[in-house]
Coordinates of C-alpha atoms in Angstrom, one line a residue:
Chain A
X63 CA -10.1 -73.6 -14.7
X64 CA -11.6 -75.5 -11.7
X65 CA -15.3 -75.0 -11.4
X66 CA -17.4 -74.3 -8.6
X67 CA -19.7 -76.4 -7.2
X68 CA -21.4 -75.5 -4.0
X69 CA -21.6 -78.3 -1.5
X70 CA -24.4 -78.6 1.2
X71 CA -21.7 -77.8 4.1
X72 CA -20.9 -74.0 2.1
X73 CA -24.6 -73.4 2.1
X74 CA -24.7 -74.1 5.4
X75 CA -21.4 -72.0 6.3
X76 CA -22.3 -69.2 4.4
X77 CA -26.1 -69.5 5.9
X78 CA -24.8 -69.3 9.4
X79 CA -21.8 -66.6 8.7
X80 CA -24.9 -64.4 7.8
X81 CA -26.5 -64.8 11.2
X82 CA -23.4 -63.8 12.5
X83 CA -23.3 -61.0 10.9
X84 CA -26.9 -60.4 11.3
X85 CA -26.3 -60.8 15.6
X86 CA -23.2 -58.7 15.1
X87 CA -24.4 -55.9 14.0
X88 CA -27.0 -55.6 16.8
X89 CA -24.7 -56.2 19.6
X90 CA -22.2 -53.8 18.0
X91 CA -24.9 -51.1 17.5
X92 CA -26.4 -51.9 21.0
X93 CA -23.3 -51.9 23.2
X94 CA -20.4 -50.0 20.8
X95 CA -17.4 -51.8 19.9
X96 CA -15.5 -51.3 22.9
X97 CA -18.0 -53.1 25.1
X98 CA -18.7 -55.5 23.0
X99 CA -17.2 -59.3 23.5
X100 CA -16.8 -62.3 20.9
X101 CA -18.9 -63.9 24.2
X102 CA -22.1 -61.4 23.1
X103 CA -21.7 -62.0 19.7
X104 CA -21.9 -65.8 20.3
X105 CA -24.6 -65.3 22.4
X106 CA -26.8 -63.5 20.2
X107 CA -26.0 -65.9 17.5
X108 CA -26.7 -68.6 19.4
X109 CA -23.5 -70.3 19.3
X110 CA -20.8 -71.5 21.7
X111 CA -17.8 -68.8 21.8
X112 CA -15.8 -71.9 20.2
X113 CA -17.8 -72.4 17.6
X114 CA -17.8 -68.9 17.0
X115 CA -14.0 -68.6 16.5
X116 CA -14.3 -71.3 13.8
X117 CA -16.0 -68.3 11.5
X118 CA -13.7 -65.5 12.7
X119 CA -10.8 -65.0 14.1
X120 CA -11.2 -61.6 16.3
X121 CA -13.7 -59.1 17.1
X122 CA -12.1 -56.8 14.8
X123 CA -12.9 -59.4 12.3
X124 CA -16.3 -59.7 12.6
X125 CA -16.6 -56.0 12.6
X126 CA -14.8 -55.6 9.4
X127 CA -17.2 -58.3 8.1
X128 CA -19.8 -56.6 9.1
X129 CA -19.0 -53.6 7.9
X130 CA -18.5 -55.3 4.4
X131 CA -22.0 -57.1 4.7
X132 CA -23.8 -53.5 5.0
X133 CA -21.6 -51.7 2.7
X134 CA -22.3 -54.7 0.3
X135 CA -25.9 -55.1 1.0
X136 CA -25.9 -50.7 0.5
X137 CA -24.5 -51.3 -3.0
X138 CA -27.4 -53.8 -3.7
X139 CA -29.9 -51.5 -2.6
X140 CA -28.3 -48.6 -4.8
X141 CA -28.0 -50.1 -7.6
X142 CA -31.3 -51.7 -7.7
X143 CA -33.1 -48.0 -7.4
X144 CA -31.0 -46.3 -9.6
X145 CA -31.5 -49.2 -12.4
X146 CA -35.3 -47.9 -12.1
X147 CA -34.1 -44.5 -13.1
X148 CA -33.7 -43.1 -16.7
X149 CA -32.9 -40.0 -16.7
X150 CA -29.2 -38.7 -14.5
X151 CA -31.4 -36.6 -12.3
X152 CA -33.2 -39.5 -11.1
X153 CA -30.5 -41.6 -10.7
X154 CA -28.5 -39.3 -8.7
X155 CA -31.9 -38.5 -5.8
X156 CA -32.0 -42.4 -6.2
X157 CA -28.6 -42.8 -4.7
X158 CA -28.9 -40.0 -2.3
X159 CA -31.8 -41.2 -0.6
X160 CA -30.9 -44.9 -0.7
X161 CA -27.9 -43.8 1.5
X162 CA -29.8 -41.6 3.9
X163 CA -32.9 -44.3 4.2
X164 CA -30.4 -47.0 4.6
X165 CA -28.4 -45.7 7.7
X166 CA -31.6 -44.5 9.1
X167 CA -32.8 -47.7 9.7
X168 CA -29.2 -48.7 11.1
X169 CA -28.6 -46.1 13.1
X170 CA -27.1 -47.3 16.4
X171 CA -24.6 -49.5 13.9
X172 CA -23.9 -46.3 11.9
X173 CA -23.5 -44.8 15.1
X174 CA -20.6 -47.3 16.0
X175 CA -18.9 -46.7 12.3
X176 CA -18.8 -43.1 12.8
X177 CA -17.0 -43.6 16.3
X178 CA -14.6 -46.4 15.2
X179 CA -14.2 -44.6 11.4
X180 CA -11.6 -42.2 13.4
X181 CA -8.8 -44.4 14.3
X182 CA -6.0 -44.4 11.6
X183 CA -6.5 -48.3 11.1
X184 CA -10.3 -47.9 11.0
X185 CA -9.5 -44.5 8.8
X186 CA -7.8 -45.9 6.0
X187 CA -10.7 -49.3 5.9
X188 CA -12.9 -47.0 5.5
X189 CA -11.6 -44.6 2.9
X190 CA -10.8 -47.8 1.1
X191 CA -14.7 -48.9 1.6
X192 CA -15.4 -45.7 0.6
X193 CA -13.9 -45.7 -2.8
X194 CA -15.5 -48.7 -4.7
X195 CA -18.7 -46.2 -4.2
X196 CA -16.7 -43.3 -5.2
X197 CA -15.6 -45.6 -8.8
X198 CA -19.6 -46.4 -9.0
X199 CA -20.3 -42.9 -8.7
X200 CA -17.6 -42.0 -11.4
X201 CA -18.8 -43.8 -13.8
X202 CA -22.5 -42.4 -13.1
X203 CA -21.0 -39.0 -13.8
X204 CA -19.6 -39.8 -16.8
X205 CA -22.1 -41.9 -18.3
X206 CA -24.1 -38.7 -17.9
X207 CA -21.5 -36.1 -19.3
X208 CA -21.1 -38.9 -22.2
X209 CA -24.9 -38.4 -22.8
X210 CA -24.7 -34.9 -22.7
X211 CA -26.7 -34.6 -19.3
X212 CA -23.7 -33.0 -17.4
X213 CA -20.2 -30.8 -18.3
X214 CA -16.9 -32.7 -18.4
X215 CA -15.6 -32.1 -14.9
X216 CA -13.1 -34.2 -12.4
X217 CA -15.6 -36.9 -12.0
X218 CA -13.4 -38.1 -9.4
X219 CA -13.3 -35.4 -7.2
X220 CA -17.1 -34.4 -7.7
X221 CA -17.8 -38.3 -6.6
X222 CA -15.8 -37.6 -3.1
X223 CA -17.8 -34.1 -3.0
X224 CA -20.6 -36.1 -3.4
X225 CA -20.0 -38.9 -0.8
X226 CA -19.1 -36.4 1.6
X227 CA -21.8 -34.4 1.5
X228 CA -24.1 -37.6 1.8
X229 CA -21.9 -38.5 4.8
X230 CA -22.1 -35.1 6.4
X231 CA -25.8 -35.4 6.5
X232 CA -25.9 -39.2 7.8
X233 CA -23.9 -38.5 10.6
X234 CA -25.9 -35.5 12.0
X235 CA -28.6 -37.3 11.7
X236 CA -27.4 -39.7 14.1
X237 CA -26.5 -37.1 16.8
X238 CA -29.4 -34.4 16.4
X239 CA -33.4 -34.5 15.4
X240 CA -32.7 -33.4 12.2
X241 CA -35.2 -33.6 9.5
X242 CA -37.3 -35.7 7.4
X243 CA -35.3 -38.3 4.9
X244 CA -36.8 -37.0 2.4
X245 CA -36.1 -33.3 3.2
X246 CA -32.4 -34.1 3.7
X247 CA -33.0 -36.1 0.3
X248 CA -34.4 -33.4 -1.6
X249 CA -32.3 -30.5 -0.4
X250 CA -29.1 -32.9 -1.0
X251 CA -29.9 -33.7 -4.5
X252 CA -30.8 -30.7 -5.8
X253 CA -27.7 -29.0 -4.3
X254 CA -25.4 -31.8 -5.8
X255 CA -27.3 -31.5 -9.3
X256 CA -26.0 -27.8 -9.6
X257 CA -22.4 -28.9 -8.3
X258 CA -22.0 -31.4 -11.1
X259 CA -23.3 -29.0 -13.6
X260 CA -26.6 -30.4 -14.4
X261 CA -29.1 -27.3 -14.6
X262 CA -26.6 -25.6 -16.5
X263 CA -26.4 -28.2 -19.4
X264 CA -30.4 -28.6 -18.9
X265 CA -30.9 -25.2 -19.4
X266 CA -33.5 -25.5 -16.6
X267 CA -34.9 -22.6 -14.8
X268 CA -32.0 -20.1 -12.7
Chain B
X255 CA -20.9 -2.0 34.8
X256 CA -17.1 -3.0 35.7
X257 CA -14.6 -1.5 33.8
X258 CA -12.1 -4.4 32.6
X259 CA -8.7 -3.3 33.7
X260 CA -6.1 -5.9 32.4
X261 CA -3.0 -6.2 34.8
X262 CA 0.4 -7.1 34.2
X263 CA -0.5 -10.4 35.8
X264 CA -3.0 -11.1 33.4
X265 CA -0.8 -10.2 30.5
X266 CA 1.5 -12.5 32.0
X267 CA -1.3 -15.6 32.7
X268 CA -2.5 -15.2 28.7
X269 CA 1.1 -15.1 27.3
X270 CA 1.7 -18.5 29.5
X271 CA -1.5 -20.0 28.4
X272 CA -0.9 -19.2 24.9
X273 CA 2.5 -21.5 25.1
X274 CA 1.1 -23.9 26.9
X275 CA -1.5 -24.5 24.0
X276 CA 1.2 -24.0 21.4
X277 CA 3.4 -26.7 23.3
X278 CA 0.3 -28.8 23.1
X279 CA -0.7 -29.0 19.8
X280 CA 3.0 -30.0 19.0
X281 CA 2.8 -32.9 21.7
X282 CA -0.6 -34.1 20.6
X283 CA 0.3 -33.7 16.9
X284 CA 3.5 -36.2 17.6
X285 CA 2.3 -38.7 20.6
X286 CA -1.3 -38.4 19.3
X287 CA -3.9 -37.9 22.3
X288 CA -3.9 -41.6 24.3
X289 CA 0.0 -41.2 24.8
X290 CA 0.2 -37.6 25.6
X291 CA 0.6 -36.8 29.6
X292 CA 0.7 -34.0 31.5
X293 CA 4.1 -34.2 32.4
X294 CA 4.8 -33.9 28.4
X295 CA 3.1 -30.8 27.6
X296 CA 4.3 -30.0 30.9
X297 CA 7.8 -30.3 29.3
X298 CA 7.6 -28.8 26.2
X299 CA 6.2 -25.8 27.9
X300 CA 8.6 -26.1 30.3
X301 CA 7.1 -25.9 33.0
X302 CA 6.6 -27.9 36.0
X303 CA 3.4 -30.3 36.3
X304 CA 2.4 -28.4 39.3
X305 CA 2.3 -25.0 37.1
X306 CA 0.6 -26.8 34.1
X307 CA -2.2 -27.6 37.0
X308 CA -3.0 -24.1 37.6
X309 CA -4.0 -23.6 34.5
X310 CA -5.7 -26.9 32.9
X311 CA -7.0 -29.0 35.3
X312 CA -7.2 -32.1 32.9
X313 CA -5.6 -33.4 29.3
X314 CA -8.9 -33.2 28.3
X315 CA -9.4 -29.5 28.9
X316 CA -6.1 -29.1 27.3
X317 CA -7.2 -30.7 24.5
X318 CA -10.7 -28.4 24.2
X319 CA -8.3 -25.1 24.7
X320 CA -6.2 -26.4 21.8
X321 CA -8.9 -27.1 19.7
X322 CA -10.6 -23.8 20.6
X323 CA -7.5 -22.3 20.1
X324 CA -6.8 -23.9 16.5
X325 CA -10.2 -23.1 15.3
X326 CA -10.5 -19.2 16.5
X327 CA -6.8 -19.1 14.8
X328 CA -8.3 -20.4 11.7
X329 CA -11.3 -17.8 11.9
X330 CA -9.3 -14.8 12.2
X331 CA -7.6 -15.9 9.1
X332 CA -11.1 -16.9 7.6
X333 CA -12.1 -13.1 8.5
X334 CA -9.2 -11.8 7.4
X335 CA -8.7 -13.1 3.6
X336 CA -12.7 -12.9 2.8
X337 CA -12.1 -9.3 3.9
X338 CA -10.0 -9.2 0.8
X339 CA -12.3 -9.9 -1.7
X340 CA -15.3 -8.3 -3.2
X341 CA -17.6 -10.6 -4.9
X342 CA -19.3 -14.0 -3.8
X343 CA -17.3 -16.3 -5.4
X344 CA -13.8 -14.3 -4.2
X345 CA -15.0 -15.0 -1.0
X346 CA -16.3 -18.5 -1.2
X347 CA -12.4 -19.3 -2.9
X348 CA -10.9 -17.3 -0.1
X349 CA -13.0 -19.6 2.7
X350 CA -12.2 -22.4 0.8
X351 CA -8.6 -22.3 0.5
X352 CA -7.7 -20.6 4.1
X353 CA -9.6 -24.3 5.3
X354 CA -7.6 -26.6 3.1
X355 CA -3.9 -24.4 3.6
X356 CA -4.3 -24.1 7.2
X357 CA -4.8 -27.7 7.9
X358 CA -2.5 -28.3 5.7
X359 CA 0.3 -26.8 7.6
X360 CA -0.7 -28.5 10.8
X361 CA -1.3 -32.0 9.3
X362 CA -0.7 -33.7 12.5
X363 CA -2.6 -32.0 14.6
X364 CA -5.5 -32.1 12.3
X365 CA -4.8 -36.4 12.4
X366 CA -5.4 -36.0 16.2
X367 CA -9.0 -34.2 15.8
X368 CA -9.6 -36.6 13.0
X369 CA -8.6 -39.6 15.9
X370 CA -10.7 -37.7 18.4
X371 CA -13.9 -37.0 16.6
X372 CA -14.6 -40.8 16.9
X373 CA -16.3 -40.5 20.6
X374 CA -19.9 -39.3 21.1
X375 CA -18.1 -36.7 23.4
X376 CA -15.8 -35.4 20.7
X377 CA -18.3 -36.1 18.0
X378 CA -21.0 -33.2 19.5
X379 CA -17.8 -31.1 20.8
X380 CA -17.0 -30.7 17.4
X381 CA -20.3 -30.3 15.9
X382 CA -20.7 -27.6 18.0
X383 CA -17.6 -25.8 17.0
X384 CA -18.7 -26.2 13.3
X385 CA -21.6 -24.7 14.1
X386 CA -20.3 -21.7 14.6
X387 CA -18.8 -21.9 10.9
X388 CA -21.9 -22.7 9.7
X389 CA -23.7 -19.5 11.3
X390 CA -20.5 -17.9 10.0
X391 CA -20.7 -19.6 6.2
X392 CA -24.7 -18.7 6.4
X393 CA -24.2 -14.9 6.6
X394 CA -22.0 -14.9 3.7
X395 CA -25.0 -17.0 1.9
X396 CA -27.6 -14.9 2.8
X397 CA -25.7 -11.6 1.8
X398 CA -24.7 -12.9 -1.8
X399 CA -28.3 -13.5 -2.1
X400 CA -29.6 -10.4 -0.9
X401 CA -27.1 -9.1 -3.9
X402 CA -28.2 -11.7 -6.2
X403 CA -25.0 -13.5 -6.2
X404 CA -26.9 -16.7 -5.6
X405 CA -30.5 -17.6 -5.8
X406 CA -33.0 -18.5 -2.4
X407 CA -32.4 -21.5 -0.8
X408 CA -31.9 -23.5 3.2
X409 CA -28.4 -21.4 3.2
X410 CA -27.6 -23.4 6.9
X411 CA -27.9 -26.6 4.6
X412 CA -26.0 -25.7 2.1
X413 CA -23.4 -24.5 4.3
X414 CA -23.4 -27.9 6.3
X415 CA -22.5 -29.6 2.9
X416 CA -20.0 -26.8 2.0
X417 CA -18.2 -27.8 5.7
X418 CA -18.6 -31.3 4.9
X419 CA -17.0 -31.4 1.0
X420 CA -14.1 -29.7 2.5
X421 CA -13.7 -31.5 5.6
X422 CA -13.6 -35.1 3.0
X423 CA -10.8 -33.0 1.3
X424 CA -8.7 -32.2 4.3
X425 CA -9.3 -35.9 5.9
X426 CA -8.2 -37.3 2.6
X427 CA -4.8 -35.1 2.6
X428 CA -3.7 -36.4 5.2
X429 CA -4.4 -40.3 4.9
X430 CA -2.7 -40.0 1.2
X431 CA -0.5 -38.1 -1.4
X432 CA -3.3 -36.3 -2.6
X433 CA -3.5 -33.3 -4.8
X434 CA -2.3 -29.6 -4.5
X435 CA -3.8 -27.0 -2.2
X436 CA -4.2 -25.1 -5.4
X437 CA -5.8 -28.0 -7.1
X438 CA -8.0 -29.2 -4.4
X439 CA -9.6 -25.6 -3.5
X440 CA -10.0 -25.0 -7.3
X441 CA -11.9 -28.2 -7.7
X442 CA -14.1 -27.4 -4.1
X443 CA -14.7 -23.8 -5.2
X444 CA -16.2 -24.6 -8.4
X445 CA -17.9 -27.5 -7.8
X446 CA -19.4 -25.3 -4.7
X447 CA -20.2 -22.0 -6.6
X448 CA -22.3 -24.4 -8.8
X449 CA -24.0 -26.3 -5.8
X450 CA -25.1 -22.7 -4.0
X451 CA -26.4 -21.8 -7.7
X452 CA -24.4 -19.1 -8.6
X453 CA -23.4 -19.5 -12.4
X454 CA -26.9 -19.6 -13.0
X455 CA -27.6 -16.3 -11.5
X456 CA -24.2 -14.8 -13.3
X457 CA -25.3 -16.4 -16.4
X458 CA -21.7 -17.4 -16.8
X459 CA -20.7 -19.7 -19.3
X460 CA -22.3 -23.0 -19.0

């Protein structure tokens, strides 16, 4: 096994890849991916276009990166809120309103997601995105049936429920006033804690 | 008030319409909707491009008919099989599974709306066809209530997040393998029945 050391020049690399990303995602979210030109994204990192290519290949690439970075960054997020939880209720408004707050403050790049999430190619990214949540989400499920908190169910097919649901919200949000986060939040949980069983194990009120 | 008197020439304009749409939700469903032209839906109707003219003045409003068409189609049958059944949870199954077979059977033309949804233009179009679901999918809400099927609760919410859980299921099918329709709408009507609260209310078993 080789080990890893971390040079000056990867801190550096990875330092700058970030404000990429970070210039990226502001472009896309500002002009949609269509519009958008390695030339602005070079720009608003303050790069030459040259120098730009040396990080990524194609404006397709630095999309897909950037999608990774927020997806990633997402997953930090989530599991940092729900690791304040104890009890499955908690966790579960934990990860609903991490996902609602979180593309609430990125709206105009969730807004380019949504419209580039459509294509086939952008389809199946996505999906596959999509279902490293949906295996975190599993095991939330059935860490919680294994403690009694919920029934045995398809875990699987209650996390999709789940992420869809969350999604449905998200993207109305982008394109209508909609409500509070923390209505969506609330309504959202409570309605997924009675999908998954959990009043019914707590023998909470009707 | 004018009486509406329909004339053989109107007879004759819907039945032509009618297989114009039909022709062009089997073009759109093979070429998908960038490579699609007039002159082919003009084909498979067959028909010249100068008729097709006289009744759509654009793809685009091709497109919206088929859409509209698809959708009222899919109502009717909605309509039709909740009819059927008695109880709250007959008719949630019946809603459920009518959604999941119908799109189903037209797999590729559901790929194309999928495609299409991505634009802001599309994205609100078809909001505000679901909408009309929703309104739809509230009713039956509010009436199992009002019979104490379910308990009080924002009924347009929880109809939003019904749409949504199925729509996840139907945009899965067709990117992948993916279950049964008898498996998926099992899964989606339970997990559902639970969301909206109604074992609680039946005091079914847990």
């Amino acid at each position: 096994m080789t080990r890893t050391t971390t040079t000056r020049k990867d801190v550096l690399q990875e330092f700058r890849r970030t404000e990429i990303l970070a210039a990226a995602a502001k472009v896309f979210g500002e002009k949609g991916y269509e519009a958008t030109h390695m030339m602005d994204v070079a720009e608003a990192a303050g790069l030459a276009k040259g120098t730009l290519y040396l990080y990524f290949p194609s404006k397709d690439a630095i999309y897909e990166a950037t999608l990774r970075a927020a997806v990633s960054e997402l997953q930090i997020l989530t599991e940092d809120h729900i690791g304040r939880e104890t009890d499955f209720a908690g966790k579960l408004a934990a990860f609903v309103r991490v996902r609602i707050a979180f593309w609430s403050e990125k709206q105009s790049l969730y807004r380019v997601i949504v419209s580039l999430g459509r294509e086939a190619h952008n389809q199946k990214r996505s999906i596959a995105l999509q279902r490293k949540v949906v295996e975190y989400l599993t095991q939330l499920f059935r860490r919680a049936s294994a403690a009694g908190e919920i029934p045995e169910q398809d875990f699987e097919a209650a996390a999709w429920a789940t992420m869809d649901a969350i999604r449905g919200v998200n993207e109305r949000r982008v394109y209508s006033e909609g409500n509070t986060t923390e209505h969506d939040t609330r309504f959202l949980t409570e309605f997924l804690l009675n999908a998954v069983g959990w009043r019914s194990v707590q023998g909470g009120p009707q």
